[in-house]
Short mmCIF file of C-alpha atoms and ligand atoms in Angstrom, two decimals:
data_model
loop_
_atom_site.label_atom_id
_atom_site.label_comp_id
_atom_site.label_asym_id
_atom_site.label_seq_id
_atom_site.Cartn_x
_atom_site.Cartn_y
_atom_site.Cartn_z
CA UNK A 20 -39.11 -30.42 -62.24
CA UNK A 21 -37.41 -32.17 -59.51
CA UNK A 22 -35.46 -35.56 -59.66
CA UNK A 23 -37.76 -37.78 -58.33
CA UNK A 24 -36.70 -39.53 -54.66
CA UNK A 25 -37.87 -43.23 -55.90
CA UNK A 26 -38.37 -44.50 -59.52
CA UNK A 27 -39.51 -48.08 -60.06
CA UNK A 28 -38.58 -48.35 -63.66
CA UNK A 29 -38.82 -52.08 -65.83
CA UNK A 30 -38.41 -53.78 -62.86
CA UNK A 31 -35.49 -51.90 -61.13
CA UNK A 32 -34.87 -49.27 -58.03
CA UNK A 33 -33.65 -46.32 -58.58
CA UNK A 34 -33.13 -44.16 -55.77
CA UNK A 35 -32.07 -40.43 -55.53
CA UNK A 36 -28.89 -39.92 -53.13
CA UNK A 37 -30.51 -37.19 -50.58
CA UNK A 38 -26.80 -37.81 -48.58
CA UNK A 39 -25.01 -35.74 -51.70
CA UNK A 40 -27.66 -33.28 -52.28
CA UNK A 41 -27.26 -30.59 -52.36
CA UNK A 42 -24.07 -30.25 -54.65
CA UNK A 43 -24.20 -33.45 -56.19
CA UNK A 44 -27.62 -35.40 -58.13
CA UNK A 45 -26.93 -38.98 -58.04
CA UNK A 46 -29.21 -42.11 -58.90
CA UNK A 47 -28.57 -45.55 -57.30
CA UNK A 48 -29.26 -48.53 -59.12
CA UNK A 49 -30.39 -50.74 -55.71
CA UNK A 50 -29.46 -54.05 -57.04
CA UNK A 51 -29.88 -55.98 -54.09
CA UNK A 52 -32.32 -55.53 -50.81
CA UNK A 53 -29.17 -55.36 -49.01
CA UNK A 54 -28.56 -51.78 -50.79
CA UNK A 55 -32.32 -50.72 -50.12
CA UNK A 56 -31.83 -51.28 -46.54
CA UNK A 57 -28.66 -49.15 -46.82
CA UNK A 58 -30.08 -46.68 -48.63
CA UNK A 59 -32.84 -46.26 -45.96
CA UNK A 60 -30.74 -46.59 -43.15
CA UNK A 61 -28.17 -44.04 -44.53
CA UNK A 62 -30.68 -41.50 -45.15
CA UNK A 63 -29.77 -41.68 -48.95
CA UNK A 64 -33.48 -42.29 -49.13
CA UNK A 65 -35.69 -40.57 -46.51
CA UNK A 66 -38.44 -38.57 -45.36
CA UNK A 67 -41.62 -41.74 -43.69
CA UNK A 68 -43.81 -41.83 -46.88
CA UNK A 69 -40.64 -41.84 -49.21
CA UNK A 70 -38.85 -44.81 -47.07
CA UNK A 71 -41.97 -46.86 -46.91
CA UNK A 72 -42.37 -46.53 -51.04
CA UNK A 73 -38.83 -47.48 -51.61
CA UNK A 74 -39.47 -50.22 -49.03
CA UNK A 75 -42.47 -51.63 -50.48
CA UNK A 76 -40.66 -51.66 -53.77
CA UNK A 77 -37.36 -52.68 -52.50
CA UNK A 78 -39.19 -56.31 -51.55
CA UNK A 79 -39.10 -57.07 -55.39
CA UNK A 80 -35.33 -55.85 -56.41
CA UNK A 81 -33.67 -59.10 -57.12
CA UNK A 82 -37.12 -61.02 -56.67
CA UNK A 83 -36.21 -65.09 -57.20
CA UNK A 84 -38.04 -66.70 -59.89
CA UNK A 85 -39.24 -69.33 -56.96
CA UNK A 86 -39.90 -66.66 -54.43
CA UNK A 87 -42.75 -67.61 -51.97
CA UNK A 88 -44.73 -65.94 -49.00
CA UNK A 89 -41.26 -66.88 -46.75
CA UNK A 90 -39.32 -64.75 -48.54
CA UNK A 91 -41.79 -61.96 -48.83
CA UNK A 92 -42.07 -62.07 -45.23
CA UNK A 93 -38.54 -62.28 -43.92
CA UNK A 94 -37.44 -59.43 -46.46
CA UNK A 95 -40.35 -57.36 -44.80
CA UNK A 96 -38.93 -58.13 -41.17
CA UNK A 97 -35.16 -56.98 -42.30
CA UNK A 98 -36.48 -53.57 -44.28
CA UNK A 99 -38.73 -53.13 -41.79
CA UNK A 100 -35.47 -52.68 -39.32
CA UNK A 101 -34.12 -50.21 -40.98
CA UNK A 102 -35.42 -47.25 -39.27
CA UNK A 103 -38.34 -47.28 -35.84
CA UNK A 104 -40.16 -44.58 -36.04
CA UNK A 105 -41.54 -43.51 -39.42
CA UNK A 106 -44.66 -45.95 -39.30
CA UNK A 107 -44.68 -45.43 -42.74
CA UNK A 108 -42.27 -48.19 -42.95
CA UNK A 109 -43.89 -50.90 -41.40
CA UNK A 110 -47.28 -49.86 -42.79
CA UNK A 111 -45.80 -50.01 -46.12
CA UNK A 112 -44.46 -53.29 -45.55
CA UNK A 113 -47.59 -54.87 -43.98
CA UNK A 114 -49.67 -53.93 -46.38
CA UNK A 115 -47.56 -55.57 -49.54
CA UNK A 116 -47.23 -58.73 -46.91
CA UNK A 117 -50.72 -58.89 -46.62
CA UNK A 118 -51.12 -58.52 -50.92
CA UNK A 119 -48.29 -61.55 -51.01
CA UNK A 120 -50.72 -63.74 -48.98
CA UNK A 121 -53.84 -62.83 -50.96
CA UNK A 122 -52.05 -63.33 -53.90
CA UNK A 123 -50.90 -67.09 -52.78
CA UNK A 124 -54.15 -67.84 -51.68
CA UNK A 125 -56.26 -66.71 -55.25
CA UNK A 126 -52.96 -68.63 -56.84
CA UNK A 127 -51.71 -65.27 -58.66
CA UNK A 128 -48.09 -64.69 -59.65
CA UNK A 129 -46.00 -63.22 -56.71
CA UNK A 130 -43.89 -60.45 -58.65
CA UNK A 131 -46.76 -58.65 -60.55
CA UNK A 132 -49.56 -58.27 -57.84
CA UNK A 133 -46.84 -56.66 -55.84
CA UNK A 134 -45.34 -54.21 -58.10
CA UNK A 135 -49.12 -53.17 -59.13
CA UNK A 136 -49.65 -52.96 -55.33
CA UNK A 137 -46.42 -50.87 -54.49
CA UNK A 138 -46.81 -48.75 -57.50
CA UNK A 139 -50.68 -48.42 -55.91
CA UNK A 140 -49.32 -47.22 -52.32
CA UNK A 141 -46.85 -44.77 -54.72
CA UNK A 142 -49.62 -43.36 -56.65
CA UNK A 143 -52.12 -43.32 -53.66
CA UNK A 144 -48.98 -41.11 -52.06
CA UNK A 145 -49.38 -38.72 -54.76
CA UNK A 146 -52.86 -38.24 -54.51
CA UNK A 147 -52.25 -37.57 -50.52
CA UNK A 148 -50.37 -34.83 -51.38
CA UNK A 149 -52.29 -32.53 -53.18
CA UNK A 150 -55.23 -33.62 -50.81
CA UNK A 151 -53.11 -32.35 -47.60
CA UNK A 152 -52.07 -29.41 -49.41
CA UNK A 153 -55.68 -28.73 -50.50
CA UNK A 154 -56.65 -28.76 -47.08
CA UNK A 155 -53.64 -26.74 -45.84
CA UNK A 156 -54.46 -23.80 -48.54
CA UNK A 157 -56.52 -21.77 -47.28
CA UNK A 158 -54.23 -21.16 -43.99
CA UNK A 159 -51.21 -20.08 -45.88
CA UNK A 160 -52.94 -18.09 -48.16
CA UNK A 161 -54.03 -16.22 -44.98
CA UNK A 162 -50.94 -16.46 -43.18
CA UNK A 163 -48.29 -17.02 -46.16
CA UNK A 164 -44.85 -16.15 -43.65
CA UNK A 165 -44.43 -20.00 -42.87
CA UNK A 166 -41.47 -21.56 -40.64
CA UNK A 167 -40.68 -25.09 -41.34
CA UNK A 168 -38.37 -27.92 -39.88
CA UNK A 169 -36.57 -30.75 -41.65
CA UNK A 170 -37.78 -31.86 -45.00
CA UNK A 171 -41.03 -32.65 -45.58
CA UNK A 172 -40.86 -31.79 -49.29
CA UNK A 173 -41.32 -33.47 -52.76
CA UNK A 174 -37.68 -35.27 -51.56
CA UNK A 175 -39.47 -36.53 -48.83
CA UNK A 176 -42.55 -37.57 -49.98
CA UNK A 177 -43.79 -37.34 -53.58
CA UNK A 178 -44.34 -34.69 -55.84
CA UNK A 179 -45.81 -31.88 -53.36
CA UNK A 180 -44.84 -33.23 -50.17
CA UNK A 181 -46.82 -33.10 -46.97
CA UNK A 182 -45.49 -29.87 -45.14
CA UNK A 183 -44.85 -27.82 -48.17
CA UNK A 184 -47.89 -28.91 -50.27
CA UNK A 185 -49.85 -26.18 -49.29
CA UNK A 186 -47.05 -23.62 -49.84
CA UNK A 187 -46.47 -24.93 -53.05
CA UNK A 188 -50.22 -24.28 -54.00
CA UNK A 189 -50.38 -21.09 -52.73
CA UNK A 190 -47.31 -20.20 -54.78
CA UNK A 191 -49.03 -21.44 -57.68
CA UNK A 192 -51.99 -19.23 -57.04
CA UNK A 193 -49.80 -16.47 -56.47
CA UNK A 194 -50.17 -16.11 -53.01
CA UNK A 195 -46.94 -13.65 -51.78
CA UNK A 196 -45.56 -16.96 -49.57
CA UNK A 197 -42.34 -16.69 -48.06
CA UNK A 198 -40.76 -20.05 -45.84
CA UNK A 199 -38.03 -19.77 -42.84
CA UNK A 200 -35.95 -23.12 -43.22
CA UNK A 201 -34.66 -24.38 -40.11
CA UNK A 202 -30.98 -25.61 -41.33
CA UNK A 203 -31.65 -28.64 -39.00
CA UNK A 204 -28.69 -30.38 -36.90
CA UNK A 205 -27.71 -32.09 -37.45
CA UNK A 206 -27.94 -33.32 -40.90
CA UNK A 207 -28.96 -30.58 -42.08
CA UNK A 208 -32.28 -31.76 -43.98
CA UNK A 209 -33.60 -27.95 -44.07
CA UNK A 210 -30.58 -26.02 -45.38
CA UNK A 211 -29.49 -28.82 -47.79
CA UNK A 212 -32.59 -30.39 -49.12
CA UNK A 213 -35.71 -28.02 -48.41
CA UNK A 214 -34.08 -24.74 -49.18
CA UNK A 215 -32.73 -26.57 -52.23
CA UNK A 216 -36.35 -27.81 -53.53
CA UNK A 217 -38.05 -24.65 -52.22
CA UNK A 218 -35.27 -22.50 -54.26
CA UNK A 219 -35.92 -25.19 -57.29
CA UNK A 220 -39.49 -24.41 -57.40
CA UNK A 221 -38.95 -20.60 -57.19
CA UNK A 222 -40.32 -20.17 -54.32
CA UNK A 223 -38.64 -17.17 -52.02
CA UNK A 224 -36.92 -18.58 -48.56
CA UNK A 225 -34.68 -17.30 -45.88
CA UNK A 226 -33.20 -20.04 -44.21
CA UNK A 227 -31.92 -19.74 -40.61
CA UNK A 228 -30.12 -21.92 -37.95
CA UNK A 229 -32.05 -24.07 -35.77
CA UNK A 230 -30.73 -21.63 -32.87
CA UNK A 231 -32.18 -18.30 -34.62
CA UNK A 232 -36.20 -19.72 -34.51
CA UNK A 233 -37.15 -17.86 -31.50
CA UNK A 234 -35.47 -14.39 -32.45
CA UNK A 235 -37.43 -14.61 -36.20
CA UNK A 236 -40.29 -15.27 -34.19
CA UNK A 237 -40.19 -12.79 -31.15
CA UNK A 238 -39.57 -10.35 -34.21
CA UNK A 239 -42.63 -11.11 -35.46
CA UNK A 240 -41.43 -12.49 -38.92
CA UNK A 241 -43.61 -15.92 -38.91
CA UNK A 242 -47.42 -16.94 -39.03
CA UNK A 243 -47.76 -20.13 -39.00
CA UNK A 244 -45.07 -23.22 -38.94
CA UNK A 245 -46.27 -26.56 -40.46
CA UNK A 246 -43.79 -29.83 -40.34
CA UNK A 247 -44.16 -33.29 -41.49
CA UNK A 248 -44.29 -36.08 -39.23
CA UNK A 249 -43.01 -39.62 -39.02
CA UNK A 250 -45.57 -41.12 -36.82
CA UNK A 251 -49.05 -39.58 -35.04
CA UNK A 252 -50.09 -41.66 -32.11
CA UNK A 253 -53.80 -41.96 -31.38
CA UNK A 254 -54.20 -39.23 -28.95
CA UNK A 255 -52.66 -36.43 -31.83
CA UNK A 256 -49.11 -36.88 -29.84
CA UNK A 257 -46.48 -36.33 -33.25
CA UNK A 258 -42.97 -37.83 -33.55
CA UNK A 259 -41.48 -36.18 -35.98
CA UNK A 260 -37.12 -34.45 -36.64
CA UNK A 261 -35.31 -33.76 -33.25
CA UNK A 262 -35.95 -30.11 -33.10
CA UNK A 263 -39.80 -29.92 -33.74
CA UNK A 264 -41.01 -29.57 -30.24
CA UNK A 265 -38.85 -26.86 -29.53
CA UNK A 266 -40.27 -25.25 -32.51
CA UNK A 267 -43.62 -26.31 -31.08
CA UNK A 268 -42.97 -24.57 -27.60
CA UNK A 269 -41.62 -21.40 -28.70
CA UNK A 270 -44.32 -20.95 -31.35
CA UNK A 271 -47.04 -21.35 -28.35
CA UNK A 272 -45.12 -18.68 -26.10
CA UNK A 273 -45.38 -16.32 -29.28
CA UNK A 274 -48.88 -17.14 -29.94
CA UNK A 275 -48.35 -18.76 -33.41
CA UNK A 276 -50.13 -21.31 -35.14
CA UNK A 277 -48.30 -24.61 -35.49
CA UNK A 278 -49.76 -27.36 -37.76
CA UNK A 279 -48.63 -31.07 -38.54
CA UNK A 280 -49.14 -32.01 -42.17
CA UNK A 281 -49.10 -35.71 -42.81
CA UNK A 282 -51.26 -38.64 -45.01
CA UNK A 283 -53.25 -41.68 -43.41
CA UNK A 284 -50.19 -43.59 -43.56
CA UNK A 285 -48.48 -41.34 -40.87
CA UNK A 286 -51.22 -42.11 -38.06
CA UNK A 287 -50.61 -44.73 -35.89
CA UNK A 288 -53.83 -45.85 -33.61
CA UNK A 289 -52.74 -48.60 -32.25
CA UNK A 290 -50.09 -46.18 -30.48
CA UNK A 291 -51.75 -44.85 -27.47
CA UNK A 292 -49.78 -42.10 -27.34
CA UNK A 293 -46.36 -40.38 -28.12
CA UNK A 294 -44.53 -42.01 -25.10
CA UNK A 295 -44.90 -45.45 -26.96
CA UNK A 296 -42.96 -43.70 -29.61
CA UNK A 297 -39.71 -45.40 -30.18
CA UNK A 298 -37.51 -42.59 -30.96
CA UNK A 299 -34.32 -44.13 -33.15
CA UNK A 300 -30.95 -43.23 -32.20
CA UNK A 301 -28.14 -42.73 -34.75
CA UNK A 302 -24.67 -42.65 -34.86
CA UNK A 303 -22.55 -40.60 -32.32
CA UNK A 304 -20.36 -38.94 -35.74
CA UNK A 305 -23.57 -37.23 -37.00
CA UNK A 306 -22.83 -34.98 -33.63
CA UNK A 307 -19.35 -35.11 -33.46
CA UNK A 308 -18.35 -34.31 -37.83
CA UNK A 309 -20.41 -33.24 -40.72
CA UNK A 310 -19.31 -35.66 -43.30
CA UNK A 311 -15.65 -36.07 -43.39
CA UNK A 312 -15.30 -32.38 -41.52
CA UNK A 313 -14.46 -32.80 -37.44
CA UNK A 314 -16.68 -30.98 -35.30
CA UNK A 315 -15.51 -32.26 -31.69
CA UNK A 316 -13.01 -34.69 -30.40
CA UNK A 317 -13.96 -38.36 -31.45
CA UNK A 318 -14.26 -39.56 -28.07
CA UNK A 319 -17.00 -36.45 -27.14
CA UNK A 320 -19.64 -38.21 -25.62
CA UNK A 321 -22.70 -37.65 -27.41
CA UNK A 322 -26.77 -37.77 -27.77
CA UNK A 323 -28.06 -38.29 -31.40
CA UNK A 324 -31.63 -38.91 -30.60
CA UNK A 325 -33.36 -38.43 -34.35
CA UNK A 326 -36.65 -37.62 -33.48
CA UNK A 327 -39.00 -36.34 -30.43
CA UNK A 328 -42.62 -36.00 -29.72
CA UNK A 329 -44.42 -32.67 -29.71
CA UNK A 330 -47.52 -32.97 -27.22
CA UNK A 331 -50.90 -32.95 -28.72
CA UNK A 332 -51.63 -30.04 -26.67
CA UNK A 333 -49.54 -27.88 -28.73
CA UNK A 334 -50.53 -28.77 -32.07
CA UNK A 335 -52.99 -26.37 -33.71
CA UNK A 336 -54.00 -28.97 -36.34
CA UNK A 337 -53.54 -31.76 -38.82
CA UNK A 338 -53.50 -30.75 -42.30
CA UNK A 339 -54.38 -34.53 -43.81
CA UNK A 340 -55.59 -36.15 -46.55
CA UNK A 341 -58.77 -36.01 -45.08
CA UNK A 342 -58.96 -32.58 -44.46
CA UNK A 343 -58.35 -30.16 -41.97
CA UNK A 344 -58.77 -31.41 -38.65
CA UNK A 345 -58.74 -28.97 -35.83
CA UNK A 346 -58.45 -31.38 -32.72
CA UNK A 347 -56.99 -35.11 -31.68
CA UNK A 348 -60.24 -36.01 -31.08
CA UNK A 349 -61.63 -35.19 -34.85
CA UNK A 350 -58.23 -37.03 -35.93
CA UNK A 351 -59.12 -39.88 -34.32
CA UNK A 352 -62.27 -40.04 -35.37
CA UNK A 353 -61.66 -39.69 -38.79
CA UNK A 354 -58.43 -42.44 -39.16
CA UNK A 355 -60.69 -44.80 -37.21
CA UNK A 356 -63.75 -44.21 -39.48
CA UNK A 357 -61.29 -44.57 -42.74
CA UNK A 358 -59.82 -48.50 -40.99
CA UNK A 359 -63.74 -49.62 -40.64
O1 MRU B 427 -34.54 -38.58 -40.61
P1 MRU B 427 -35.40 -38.11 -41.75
O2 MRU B 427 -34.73 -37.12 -42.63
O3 MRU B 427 -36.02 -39.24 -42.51
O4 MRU B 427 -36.60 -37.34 -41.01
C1 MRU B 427 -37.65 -36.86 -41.78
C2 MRU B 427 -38.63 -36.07 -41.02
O5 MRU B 427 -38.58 -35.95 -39.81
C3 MRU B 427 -39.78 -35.50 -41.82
O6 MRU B 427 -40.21 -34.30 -41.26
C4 MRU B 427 -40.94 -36.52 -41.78
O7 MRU B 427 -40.51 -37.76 -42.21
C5 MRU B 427 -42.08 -36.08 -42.57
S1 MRU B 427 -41.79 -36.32 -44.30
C6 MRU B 427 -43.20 -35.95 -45.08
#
């Protein structure tokens, strides 16, 4: 069994470092919402559903005994700047806001209506999981060569994950699955933290730099890719890791499948579409070293753009906790059904 990304244990954070993984497995004690907002802006703590749970927890480390809705809010507004574009985040966060006020208004304590409400949004996580890989099953038991991108594994998420839910089940079920991990520049979330849990779990990969996706596919290797994503705008445009609409375009000029896999908490209506994306840029040294190794001259001027949008238009399908849905439209219709 896995470490667990986020434990919320007698009243303290503990996080899983996903920066050390794969050679090293260490916990942080976040003792402070300073740390959380470290820990999500560092990455040590990443993947959208798994930053908006340590988020919605992360409001409560340290919690004054004279905390009031103030507090709860301005925390919110700091975690909340962490990262842009995993909605996750700021879904997380609004909804333990909104709990704070209802709690102030029926006169309940502050600190336990929003642990049982963040350990609600954890366990309601869960339960997305195995939904989204229920409805992702019965397309990798029919095409089981899957390539994926980034981490969108039980790291990322919880247990199952979104992406590789339904490869997990099918490798329950023994169904002969086999997954191409894209290492992913450039930190490397496929070849350190994917392969790792895949390989963890037993189940067989082959994993292959971001620059090798079109040869394993022209070679007829791969049946279907599935990635996470951080945000899905209204019209089924997906933000998710810098590298996925590549993956997106080559897999339409070979005539393969490609599927998002993501929980209600990923879709974003009130986002028109993927332009209104705002895509976060990082640090210039996540291009120029990997950790304390040079890769280029310091003063290399650099892009580090950690996400882009993959059109609707080249998505095959959602694989959601509502099912599989086969067009924009039917996502749409369902999210907007599930707000009424
Ligand atoms: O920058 P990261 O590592 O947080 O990016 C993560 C991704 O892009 C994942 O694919 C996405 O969050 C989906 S996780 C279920």
């Amino acid at each position: 069994m896995l470490t667990p990304s986020v434990v919320w244990q007698a009243g303290s954070l503990h996080l899983l470092d996903q920066t050390l993984l794969p050679q090293r497995k260490v916990v942080l004690l976040c003792e402070s919402v300073e740390q959380v907002f470290e820990a999500i802006q560092q990455l040590r703590v990443r993947g959208a559903p798994a930053i908006g749970i340590a988020a919605a927890y992360g409001l409560l480390v340290d919690f004054p005994a004279d905390a009031d809705l103030a507090l709860i809010r301005e925390r919110a507004t700091f975690l909340e700047s962490a990262r842009p574009t995993a909605v996750n985040l700021a879904w997380a966060l609004r909804r333990m806001v909104s709990r704070a006020e209802a709690a102030v208004a029926a006169g309940e304590a502050l600190l336990p209506a929003l642990a049982r409400e963040a350990s609600d949004i954890h366990d309601e996580d869960r339960r997305s999981c195995r939904l989204i890989g229920e409805a992702g099953l019965s397309i990798v038991t029919a095409k089981p060569r899957v390539l994926t991108h980034c981490n969108a594994g039980a790291l990322a998420v919880s247990e199952l994950g979104t992406a590789l839910a339904p490869i997990y089940l099918a490798h329950q079920q023994g169904v002969d699955v086999h997954v191409f991990v894209d290492e992913t520049r450039p930190l490397l979330q496929g070849a350190r933290l994917t392969a790792w849990e895949l390989g963890q779990s037993g189940v067989p990969r082959t994993l292959i730099a971001d620059n090798m996706v079109a040869h394993v596919m022209s070679r007829g290797l791969v049946d279907v890719v599935i990635t996470g994503a951080d945000r899905v705008a209204a019209n089924g445009d997906a933000a998710n890791k810098i590298g996925t609409l590549g993956v997106a375009v080559m897999a339409r000029h070979y005539g393969i499948p490609f599927y998002i896999a993501c929980p209600a908490s990923t879709v974003d209506l009130s986002t028109p579409d993927g332009s209104a994306i705002e895509i976060e840029h990082r640090d210039p040294d996540e291009i120029r070293r990997f950790r304390s190794e040079w890769m280029s001259d310091a003063d290399t001027p650099v892009l580090n753009p950690a996400f882009d949008v993959t059109p609707a238009e080249l998505i095959t399908g959602y694989m959601t906790d509502r099912g599989l849905l086969d067009s924009p439209q039917q996502l749409a219709a369902t999210f907007s059904a599930a707000a009424d």
